[in-house]
């Protein structure tokens, strides 16, 4: 029996969609990393109950950290993106978390991220006793995924495994690949990125619709281990929406845009290597995309009519979907 709702929320479901095609489905994935990170900080004496934990977030991590703070008797202070919606603001307020939300700055998410970091630095000067969680740079956020990797290995058996997921801060896919490869070195890792993200060198090409929240970045992230990734897919809004709608229509799985993008990439990888078991990550539910994605489901493209453009260089990337063999190479210069 769980002693706190965060433990239940952080436990994923493993759903078989087809032969050797699986979905690792979370209600809110970053609860896994936030809970383990806070436990580690308490166990090592880095923080004490009652201390204030501080971080920047575009949404999901804010909720995860607020839950972890609620569980362990900590205070929570979030500098939030303009993308934090009313539902999340209300939840954070009731949970006792303090939210400072950035004012809108057009479509410039890079400016939004830089402003949030600048505000974090101001707060730390005012309150040096606060602990900055640094979800993008501190690899304590890897720790919670070991148990998930152990379960995934136990349930998929000895078949060759390909893991597909949005890169984002780098913690989820990077940690799962690290822990899985301790026992099975041939695990392949496929990362999913939006156009416009600096992480794998696509900052020169922007999506005319929207940037998919949470799977890319306009600033370098220290937790992204570029040498862990075998393949990268860059997927735009229209293609991701096609994936999200088809996932709900075909498999009754209600998940967000990052999951739709991962589902699309995973389906392609499975077709190229039918002997491998392919698992894609569904990081959260689709509730915050009801208006922008699911209410417009009749506009969605048909996934069977989509295919990635295979490129050898990031200079050749093109919307709506590109794929490149990354081959575990180091990060591009601007991502350092």
Coordinates of C-alpha atoms in Angstrom, one line a residue:
X1 CA 0.0 0.0 0.0
X2 CA 1.3 3.5 -0.9
X3 CA 1.8 6.0 1.9
X4 CA 1.5 9.0 -0.4
X5 CA -0.2 9.7 -3.8
X6 CA 3.1 10.6 -5.4
X7 CA 4.2 7.0 -5.1
X8 CA 1.2 5.8 -7.1
X9 CA 1.4 8.6 -9.6
X10 CA 5.1 7.8 -10.3
X11 CA 4.5 4.1 -10.9
X12 CA 4.2 3.6 -14.7
X13 CA 2.0 1.2 -16.6
X14 CA 3.6 -1.0 -19.3
X15 CA 1.0 -1.5 -22.1
X16 CA 1.4 -3.9 -25.0
X17 CA 0.1 -2.2 -28.2
X18 CA 1.2 -5.0 -30.6
X19 CA 3.7 -7.7 -30.8
X20 CA 7.0 -6.3 -29.4
X21 CA 5.6 -2.7 -29.4
X22 CA 5.1 -1.4 -25.9
X23 CA 4.2 1.9 -24.2
X24 CA 5.7 2.8 -20.9
X25 CA 2.9 5.1 -19.7
X26 CA 3.2 7.5 -16.8
X27 CA 0.5 9.8 -15.3
X28 CA 3.3 12.3 -14.5
X29 CA 6.7 11.0 -15.3
X30 CA 8.9 13.6 -13.5
X31 CA 7.4 12.6 -10.1
X32 CA 9.8 9.6 -10.4
X33 CA 12.9 11.8 -10.6
X34 CA 11.7 14.5 -8.2
X35 CA 10.8 12.0 -5.4
X36 CA 14.1 10.2 -5.6
X37 CA 16.1 13.4 -5.8
X38 CA 14.5 14.9 -2.7
X39 CA 14.9 11.6 -0.8
X40 CA 18.6 11.6 -1.7
X41 CA 19.1 15.2 -0.6
X42 CA 17.5 14.4 2.7
X43 CA 19.4 11.1 3.2
X44 CA 22.7 12.8 2.5
X45 CA 22.0 15.8 4.8
X46 CA 22.1 18.3 1.9
X47 CA 18.7 19.6 2.9
X48 CA 16.5 19.2 6.0
X49 CA 12.7 19.0 6.4
X50 CA 11.2 22.4 6.3
X51 CA 13.8 23.8 3.8
X52 CA 12.8 25.5 0.6
X53 CA 13.5 23.7 -2.7
X54 CA 13.6 26.0 -5.7
X55 CA 13.6 25.4 -9.5
X56 CA 12.4 26.5 -12.9
X57 CA 9.8 24.6 -14.8
X58 CA 7.6 24.7 -17.9
X59 CA 5.0 22.7 -16.0
X60 CA 5.4 19.0 -15.3
X61 CA 8.4 19.2 -13.0
X62 CA 6.7 22.0 -11.0
X63 CA 3.9 19.6 -10.2
X64 CA 6.3 16.7 -9.5
X65 CA 8.5 18.8 -7.1
X66 CA 5.4 20.2 -5.3
X67 CA 4.2 16.6 -4.7
X68 CA 7.7 15.6 -3.5
X69 CA 7.8 18.6 -1.1
X70 CA 4.3 17.7 0.2
X71 CA 5.5 14.1 0.8
X72 CA 8.6 15.1 2.7
X73 CA 7.6 18.2 4.5
X74 CA 9.5 20.7 2.4
X75 CA 8.7 24.1 1.0
X76 CA 8.5 24.5 -2.8
X77 CA 9.2 27.6 -4.8
X78 CA 8.8 27.5 -8.6
X79 CA 9.7 30.0 -11.3
X80 CA 7.3 29.0 -14.0
X81 CA 7.1 29.3 -17.7
X82 CA 4.4 31.2 -19.5
X83 CA 3.0 27.8 -20.5
X84 CA 1.9 26.9 -17.0
X85 CA -1.9 26.7 -17.3
X86 CA -4.7 27.5 -14.9
X87 CA -5.3 23.9 -13.8
X88 CA -1.6 23.5 -12.7
X89 CA -1.5 26.9 -11.1
X90 CA -4.5 25.9 -9.0
X91 CA -3.0 22.6 -8.0
X92 CA 0.3 24.2 -7.0
X93 CA -1.5 26.8 -4.9
X94 CA -3.5 24.2 -3.0
X95 CA -0.4 22.0 -2.4
X96 CA 1.3 25.1 -0.8
X97 CA 3.9 25.7 -3.5
X98 CA 4.8 29.3 -4.4
X99 CA 4.7 30.0 -8.1
X100 CA 6.2 32.9 -9.9
X101 CA 5.1 32.8 -13.5
X102 CA 6.9 34.7 -16.2
X103 CA 4.9 37.3 -18.2
X104 CA 4.3 36.4 -21.8
X105 CA 7.1 37.3 -24.2
X106 CA 5.6 36.5 -27.6
X107 CA 6.7 33.2 -29.0
X108 CA 10.3 33.5 -27.7
X109 CA 10.7 30.5 -25.5
X110 CA 14.5 31.1 -25.4
X111 CA 13.9 34.4 -23.8
X112 CA 11.4 32.8 -21.4
X113 CA 14.0 30.2 -20.3
X114 CA 16.7 32.8 -19.8
X115 CA 14.4 35.0 -17.8
X116 CA 13.5 32.1 -15.6
X117 CA 17.2 31.3 -14.9
X118 CA 17.9 35.0 -14.2
X119 CA 15.0 35.1 -11.7
X120 CA 16.3 31.9 -10.0
X121 CA 19.7 33.6 -9.5
X122 CA 18.0 36.7 -8.0
X123 CA 16.1 34.6 -5.6
X124 CA 19.2 32.7 -4.5
X125 CA 21.0 36.0 -3.8
X126 CA 18.0 37.0 -1.7
X127 CA 17.7 33.6 0.0
X128 CA 21.0 31.7 -0.1
X129 CA 19.5 29.1 2.2
X130 CA 17.2 27.9 -0.6
X131 CA 18.3 24.7 -2.4
X132 CA 18.2 25.0 -6.2
X133 CA 17.2 21.6 -7.6
X134 CA 18.7 22.1 -11.0
X135 CA 16.6 19.6 -12.8
X136 CA 18.4 20.3 -16.1
X137 CA 21.9 19.8 -14.7
X138 CA 22.0 17.7 -11.6
X139 CA 22.1 14.0 -12.3
X140 CA 20.5 13.1 -9.0
X141 CA 17.4 13.2 -11.2
X142 CA 18.6 10.0 -12.8
X143 CA 18.2 8.0 -9.5
X144 CA 14.4 7.4 -9.6
X145 CA 14.6 5.6 -12.9
X146 CA 16.6 2.6 -11.8
X147 CA 13.5 0.8 -10.4
X148 CA 11.7 1.6 -13.7
X149 CA 14.6 0.1 -15.7
X150 CA 14.6 -3.0 -13.5
X151 CA 10.9 -3.5 -14.1
X152 CA 11.2 -2.9 -17.9
X153 CA 14.1 -5.4 -18.1
X154 CA 12.1 -8.0 -16.2
X155 CA 9.0 -7.7 -18.3
X156 CA 10.6 -7.5 -21.7
X157 CA 12.9 -10.5 -21.3
X158 CA 15.9 -11.2 -23.4
X159 CA 14.7 -9.7 -26.7
X160 CA 16.9 -6.9 -28.1
X161 CA 15.4 -3.6 -26.9
X162 CA 14.9 -0.2 -28.4
X163 CA 13.8 2.7 -26.1
X164 CA 12.2 5.8 -27.6
X165 CA 11.4 9.0 -25.8
X166 CA 11.5 12.8 -25.7
X167 CA 14.9 14.0 -24.6
X168 CA 13.9 17.1 -22.6
X169 CA 16.2 17.5 -19.6
X170 CA 17.9 14.2 -20.5
X171 CA 17.1 12.5 -17.2
X172 CA 14.4 9.9 -18.2
X173 CA 15.8 8.5 -21.4
X174 CA 19.4 8.9 -20.3
X175 CA 18.9 7.2 -17.0
X176 CA 16.8 4.3 -18.4
X177 CA 19.4 3.6 -21.1
X178 CA 22.2 3.8 -18.5
X179 CA 20.6 1.3 -16.1
X180 CA 19.4 -1.0 -18.8
X181 CA 22.8 -1.1 -20.5
X182 CA 24.4 -2.2 -17.2
X183 CA 22.9 -5.6 -18.0
X184 CA 22.2 -5.4 -21.7
X185 CA 24.7 -3.3 -23.6
X186 CA 23.0 -3.5 -27.0
X187 CA 19.9 -1.5 -25.8
X188 CA 19.3 1.2 -28.5
X189 CA 18.3 4.7 -27.5
X190 CA 16.2 6.9 -29.8
X191 CA 15.6 10.5 -28.7
X192 CA 12.8 12.7 -29.9
X193 CA 13.3 16.5 -30.3
X194 CA 11.2 19.4 -31.5
X195 CA 12.5 21.7 -34.3
X196 CA 14.1 24.8 -32.8
X197 CA 15.9 22.9 -30.0
X198 CA 19.6 23.6 -29.4
X199 CA 20.2 20.2 -27.7
X200 CA 21.0 18.3 -30.9
X201 CA 21.7 21.2 -33.2
X202 CA 18.2 22.1 -34.6
X203 CA 18.0 25.7 -33.3
X204 CA 18.2 27.1 -36.9
X205 CA 14.8 25.6 -37.9
X206 CA 11.6 26.6 -36.1
X207 CA 8.2 25.1 -36.1
X208 CA 5.6 27.5 -37.5
X209 CA 2.9 26.0 -35.2
X210 CA 4.1 25.5 -31.7
X211 CA 7.2 24.0 -30.0
X212 CA 6.3 20.8 -28.1
X213 CA 6.8 21.6 -24.5
X214 CA 9.3 19.6 -22.4
X215 CA 11.2 17.6 -25.0
X216 CA 13.7 20.2 -26.3
X217 CA 15.5 23.3 -25.1
X218 CA 16.8 26.7 -26.3
X219 CA 19.6 26.6 -23.7
X220 CA 22.2 23.8 -23.0
X221 CA 21.2 21.1 -20.5
X222 CA 23.9 19.4 -18.4
X223 CA 21.9 16.2 -17.8
X224 CA 21.7 15.3 -21.5
X225 CA 24.3 12.6 -22.2
X226 CA 24.6 12.9 -26.0
X227 CA 26.8 9.9 -26.3
X228 CA 23.9 7.7 -25.1
X229 CA 21.8 8.2 -28.1
X230 CA 21.9 6.1 -31.3
X231 CA 19.2 7.9 -33.3
X232 CA 17.4 11.3 -33.1
X233 CA 14.0 12.1 -34.6
X234 CA 13.0 15.8 -35.0
X235 CA 9.2 16.0 -35.1
X236 CA 7.0 19.0 -35.6
X237 CA 3.6 19.9 -34.3
X238 CA 1.5 18.5 -37.2
X239 CA 3.2 15.1 -37.2
X240 CA 3.1 14.9 -33.4
X241 CA -0.6 15.7 -33.4
X242 CA -1.2 13.0 -35.9
X243 CA 0.6 10.6 -33.5
X244 CA -1.3 11.7 -30.4
X245 CA -4.7 11.4 -32.1
X246 CA -3.9 8.0 -33.6
X247 CA -2.7 6.7 -30.3
X248 CA -6.0 7.6 -28.7
X249 CA -8.1 6.4 -31.6
X250 CA -6.3 3.1 -32.2
X251 CA -5.2 2.2 -28.6
X252 CA -7.4 4.4 -26.3
X253 CA -4.2 6.0 -24.8
X254 CA -4.8 9.6 -24.0
X255 CA -1.4 11.3 -23.9
X256 CA 0.3 14.6 -24.8
X257 CA 2.2 15.8 -27.9
X258 CA 5.6 14.5 -26.8
X259 CA 4.0 11.0 -26.5
X260 CA 2.5 11.4 -30.0
X261 CA 5.9 12.3 -31.4
X262 CA 7.4 9.3 -29.6
X263 CA 4.7 7.0 -30.8
X264 CA 5.4 8.1 -34.4
X265 CA 9.2 7.6 -34.0
X266 CA 8.7 4.3 -32.3
X267 CA 6.4 3.0 -35.0
X268 CA 9.0 3.8 -37.6
X269 CA 11.9 2.2 -35.7
X270 CA 9.8 -0.9 -35.2
X271 CA 9.2 -1.2 -38.9
X272 CA 12.9 -0.9 -39.6
X273 CA 13.9 -3.6 -37.1
X274 CA 10.9 -6.0 -36.5
X275 CA 13.2 -8.4 -34.5
X276 CA 13.6 -5.8 -31.7
X277 CA 11.2 -4.9 -28.9
X278 CA 10.4 -1.2 -29.1
X279 CA 9.2 0.7 -26.0
X280 CA 8.2 4.3 -26.2
X281 CA 7.6 6.6 -23.2
X282 CA 4.3 8.4 -22.5
X283 CA 5.4 11.1 -20.1
X284 CA 2.0 12.4 -19.0
X285 CA -1.7 12.6 -20.0
X286 CA -3.2 14.6 -22.7
X287 CA -5.3 17.0 -20.6
X288 CA -3.3 20.2 -21.3
X289 CA -3.6 19.5 -25.1
X290 CA -7.4 19.1 -25.2
X291 CA -7.9 22.4 -27.1
X292 CA -4.8 22.5 -29.3
X293 CA -4.7 18.8 -30.3
X294 CA -7.7 16.6 -29.5
X295 CA -10.5 19.1 -30.1
X296 CA -9.0 19.5 -33.6
X297 CA -8.7 15.8 -34.2
X298 CA -10.5 16.0 -37.6
X299 CA -7.6 18.2 -38.8
X300 CA -5.0 15.6 -37.8
X301 CA -2.8 14.0 -40.5
X302 CA -2.9 10.2 -41.0
X303 CA 0.3 8.7 -39.6
X304 CA 0.5 6.1 -42.4
X305 CA 1.0 8.9 -44.8
X306 CA 4.0 10.3 -42.9
X307 CA 7.6 9.2 -43.1
X308 CA 10.8 10.9 -41.8
X309 CA 13.3 12.5 -44.0
X310 CA 16.6 10.7 -43.4
X311 CA 19.5 13.2 -43.1
X312 CA 23.2 12.9 -42.4
X313 CA 23.6 16.5 -41.1
X314 CA 21.5 18.8 -39.0
X315 CA 21.9 21.3 -41.8
X316 CA 19.6 19.1 -43.9
X317 CA 16.7 19.0 -41.3
X318 CA 13.2 19.6 -42.7
X319 CA 9.7 19.8 -41.3
X320 CA 7.5 17.9 -40.5
X321 CA 9.8 15.0 -39.5
X322 CA 13.5 14.2 -39.9
X323 CA 15.6 11.3 -38.7
X324 CA 19.4 11.0 -38.2
X325 CA 21.7 8.3 -37.0
X326 CA 23.4 10.1 -34.1
X327 CA 25.7 7.1 -33.4
X328 CA 26.5 8.2 -29.8
X329 CA 28.5 11.2 -30.8
X330 CA 29.2 14.1 -28.4
X331 CA 27.0 17.2 -28.2
X332 CA 27.2 20.0 -30.9
X333 CA 29.0 23.1 -29.8
X334 CA 26.0 25.2 -28.9
X335 CA 24.6 22.5 -26.6
X336 CA 27.7 22.6 -24.4

